[in-house]
Coordinates of N, CA and C in Angstrom, one line a residue:
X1403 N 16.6 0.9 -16.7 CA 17.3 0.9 -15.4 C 16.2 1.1 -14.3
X1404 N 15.8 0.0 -13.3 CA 15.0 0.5 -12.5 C 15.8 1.8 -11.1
X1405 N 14.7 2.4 -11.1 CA 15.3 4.0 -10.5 C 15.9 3.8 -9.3
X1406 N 16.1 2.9 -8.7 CA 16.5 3.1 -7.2 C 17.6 1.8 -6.6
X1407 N 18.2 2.0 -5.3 CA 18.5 0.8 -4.8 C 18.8 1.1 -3.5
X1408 N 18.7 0.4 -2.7 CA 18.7 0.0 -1.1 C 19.1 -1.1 -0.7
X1409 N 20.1 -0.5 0.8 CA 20.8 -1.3 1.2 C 20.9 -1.0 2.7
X1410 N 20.0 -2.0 2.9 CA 20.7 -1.4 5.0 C 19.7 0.0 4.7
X1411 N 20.1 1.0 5.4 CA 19.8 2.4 5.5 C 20.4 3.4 4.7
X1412 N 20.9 2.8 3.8 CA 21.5 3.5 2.3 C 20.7 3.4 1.5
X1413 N 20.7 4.4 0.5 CA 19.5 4.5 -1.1 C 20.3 5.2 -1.9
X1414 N 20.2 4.5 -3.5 CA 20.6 5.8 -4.2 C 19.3 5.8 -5.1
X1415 N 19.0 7.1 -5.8 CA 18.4 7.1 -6.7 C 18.1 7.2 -8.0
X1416 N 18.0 6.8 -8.8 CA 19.4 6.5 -10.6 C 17.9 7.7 -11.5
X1417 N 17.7 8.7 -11.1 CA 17.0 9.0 -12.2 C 16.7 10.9 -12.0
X1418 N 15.9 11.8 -12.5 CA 15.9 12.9 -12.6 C 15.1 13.5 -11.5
X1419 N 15.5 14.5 -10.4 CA 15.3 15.2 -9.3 C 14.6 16.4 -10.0
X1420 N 13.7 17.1 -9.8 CA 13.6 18.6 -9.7 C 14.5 19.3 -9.2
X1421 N 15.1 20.6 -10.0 CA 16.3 21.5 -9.5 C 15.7 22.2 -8.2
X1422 N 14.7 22.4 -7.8 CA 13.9 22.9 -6.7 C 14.0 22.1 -5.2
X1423 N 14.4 21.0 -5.9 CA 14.3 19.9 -4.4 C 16.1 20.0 -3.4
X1424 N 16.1 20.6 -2.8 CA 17.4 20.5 -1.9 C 17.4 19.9 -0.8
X1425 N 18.4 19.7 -0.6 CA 19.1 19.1 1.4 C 18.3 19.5 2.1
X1426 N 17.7 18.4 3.4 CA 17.0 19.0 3.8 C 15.6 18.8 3.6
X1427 N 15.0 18.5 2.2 CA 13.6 18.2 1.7 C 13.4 16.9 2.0
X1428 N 12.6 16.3 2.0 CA 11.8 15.1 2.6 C 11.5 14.6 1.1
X1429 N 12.3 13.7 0.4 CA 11.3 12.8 -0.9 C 11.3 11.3 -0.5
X1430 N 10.3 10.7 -0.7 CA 9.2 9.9 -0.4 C 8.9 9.2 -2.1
X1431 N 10.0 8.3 -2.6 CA 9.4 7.6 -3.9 C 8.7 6.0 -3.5
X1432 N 7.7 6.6 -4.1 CA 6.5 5.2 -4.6 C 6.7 4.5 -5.6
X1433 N 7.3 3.7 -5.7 CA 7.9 3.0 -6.5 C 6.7 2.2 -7.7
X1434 N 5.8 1.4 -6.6 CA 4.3 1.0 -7.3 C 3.6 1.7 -8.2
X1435 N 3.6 2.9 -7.8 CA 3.0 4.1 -8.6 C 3.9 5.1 -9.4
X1436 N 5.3 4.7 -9.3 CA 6.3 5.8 -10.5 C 6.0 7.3 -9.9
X1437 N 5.8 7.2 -8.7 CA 5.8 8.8 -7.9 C 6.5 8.7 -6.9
X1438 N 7.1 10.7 -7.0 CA 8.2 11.1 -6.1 C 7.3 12.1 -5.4
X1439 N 7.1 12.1 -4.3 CA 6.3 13.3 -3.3 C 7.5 13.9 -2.5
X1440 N 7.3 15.3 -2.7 CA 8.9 16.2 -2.5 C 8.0 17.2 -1.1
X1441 N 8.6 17.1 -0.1 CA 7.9 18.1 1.0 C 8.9 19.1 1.0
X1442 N 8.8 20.1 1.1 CA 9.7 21.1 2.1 C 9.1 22.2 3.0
X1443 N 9.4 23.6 3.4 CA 8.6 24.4 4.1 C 8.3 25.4 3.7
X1444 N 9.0 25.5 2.3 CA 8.3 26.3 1.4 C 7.0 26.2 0.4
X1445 N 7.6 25.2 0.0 CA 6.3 24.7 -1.5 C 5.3 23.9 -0.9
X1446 N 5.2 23.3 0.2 CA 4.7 22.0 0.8 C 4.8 20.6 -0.1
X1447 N 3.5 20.1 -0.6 CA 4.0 18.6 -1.3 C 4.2 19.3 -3.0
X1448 N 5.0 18.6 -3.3 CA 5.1 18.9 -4.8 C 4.9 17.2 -5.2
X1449 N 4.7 16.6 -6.4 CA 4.5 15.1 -7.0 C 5.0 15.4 -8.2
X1450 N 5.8 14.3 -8.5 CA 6.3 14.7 -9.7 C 6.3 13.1 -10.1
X1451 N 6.4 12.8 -11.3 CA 6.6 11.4 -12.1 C 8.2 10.6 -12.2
X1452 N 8.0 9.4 -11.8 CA 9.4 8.3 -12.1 C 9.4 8.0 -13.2
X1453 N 10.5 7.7 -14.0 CA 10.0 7.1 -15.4 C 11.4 6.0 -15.3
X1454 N 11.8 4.9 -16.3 CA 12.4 3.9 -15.6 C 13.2 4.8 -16.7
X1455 N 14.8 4.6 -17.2 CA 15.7 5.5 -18.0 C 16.1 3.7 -18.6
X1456 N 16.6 3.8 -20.1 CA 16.8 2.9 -20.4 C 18.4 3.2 -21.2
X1457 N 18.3 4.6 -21.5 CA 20.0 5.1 -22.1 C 21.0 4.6 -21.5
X1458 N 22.1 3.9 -22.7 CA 23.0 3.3 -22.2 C 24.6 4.4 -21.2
X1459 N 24.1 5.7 -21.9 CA 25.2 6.7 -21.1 C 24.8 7.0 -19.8
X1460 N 24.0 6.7 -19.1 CA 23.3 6.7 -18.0 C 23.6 5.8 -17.0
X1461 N 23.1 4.3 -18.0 CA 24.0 3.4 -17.1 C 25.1 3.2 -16.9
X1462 N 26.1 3.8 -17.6 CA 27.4 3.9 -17.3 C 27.6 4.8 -16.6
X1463 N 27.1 5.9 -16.4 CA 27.6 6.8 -15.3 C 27.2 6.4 -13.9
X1464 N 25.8 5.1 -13.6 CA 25.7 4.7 -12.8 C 27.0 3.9 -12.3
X1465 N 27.5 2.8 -13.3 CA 28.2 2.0 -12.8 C 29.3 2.5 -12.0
X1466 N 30.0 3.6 -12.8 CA 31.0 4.2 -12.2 C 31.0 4.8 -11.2
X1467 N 29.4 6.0 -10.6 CA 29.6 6.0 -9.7 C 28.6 5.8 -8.2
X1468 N 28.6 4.5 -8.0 CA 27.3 4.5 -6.9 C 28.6 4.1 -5.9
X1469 N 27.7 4.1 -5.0 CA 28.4 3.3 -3.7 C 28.1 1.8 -3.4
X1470 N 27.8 1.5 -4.3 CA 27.3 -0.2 -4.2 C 28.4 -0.9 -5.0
X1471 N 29.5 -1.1 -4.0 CA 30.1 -2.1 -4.8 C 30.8 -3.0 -4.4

């Protein structure tokens, strides 16, 4: 499943966040590079890795719930 999708000024992002990242934080995914750069005002940048998810229970939870439809 590739991790992302956009539309207009909508995004969703189909893959694993850090429990640290909240409302509010600034993430910044690089798609070219499989990196998420997470700002906030506490931690400053954190980088963490994209990996593409290929589990079929995954995709189904996408289907069911994005806003793309």
């Amino acid at each position: 499943m590739f991790p992302y999708r956009i539309k207009g000024t909508y995004a969703e992002f189909y893959g694993y966040v850090p429990l640290t990242v909240k409302v509010g934080d600034t993430v910044e995914l690089d798609a070219d590079k499989r990196r998420m750069n997470i700002y906030d005002s506490h931690y400053g940048l954190r980088v963490t890795y994209v990996l593409i998810n290929t589990d079929d229970e995954d995709w189904e939870f996408v289907r069911r719930h994005t806003m793309f439809k």
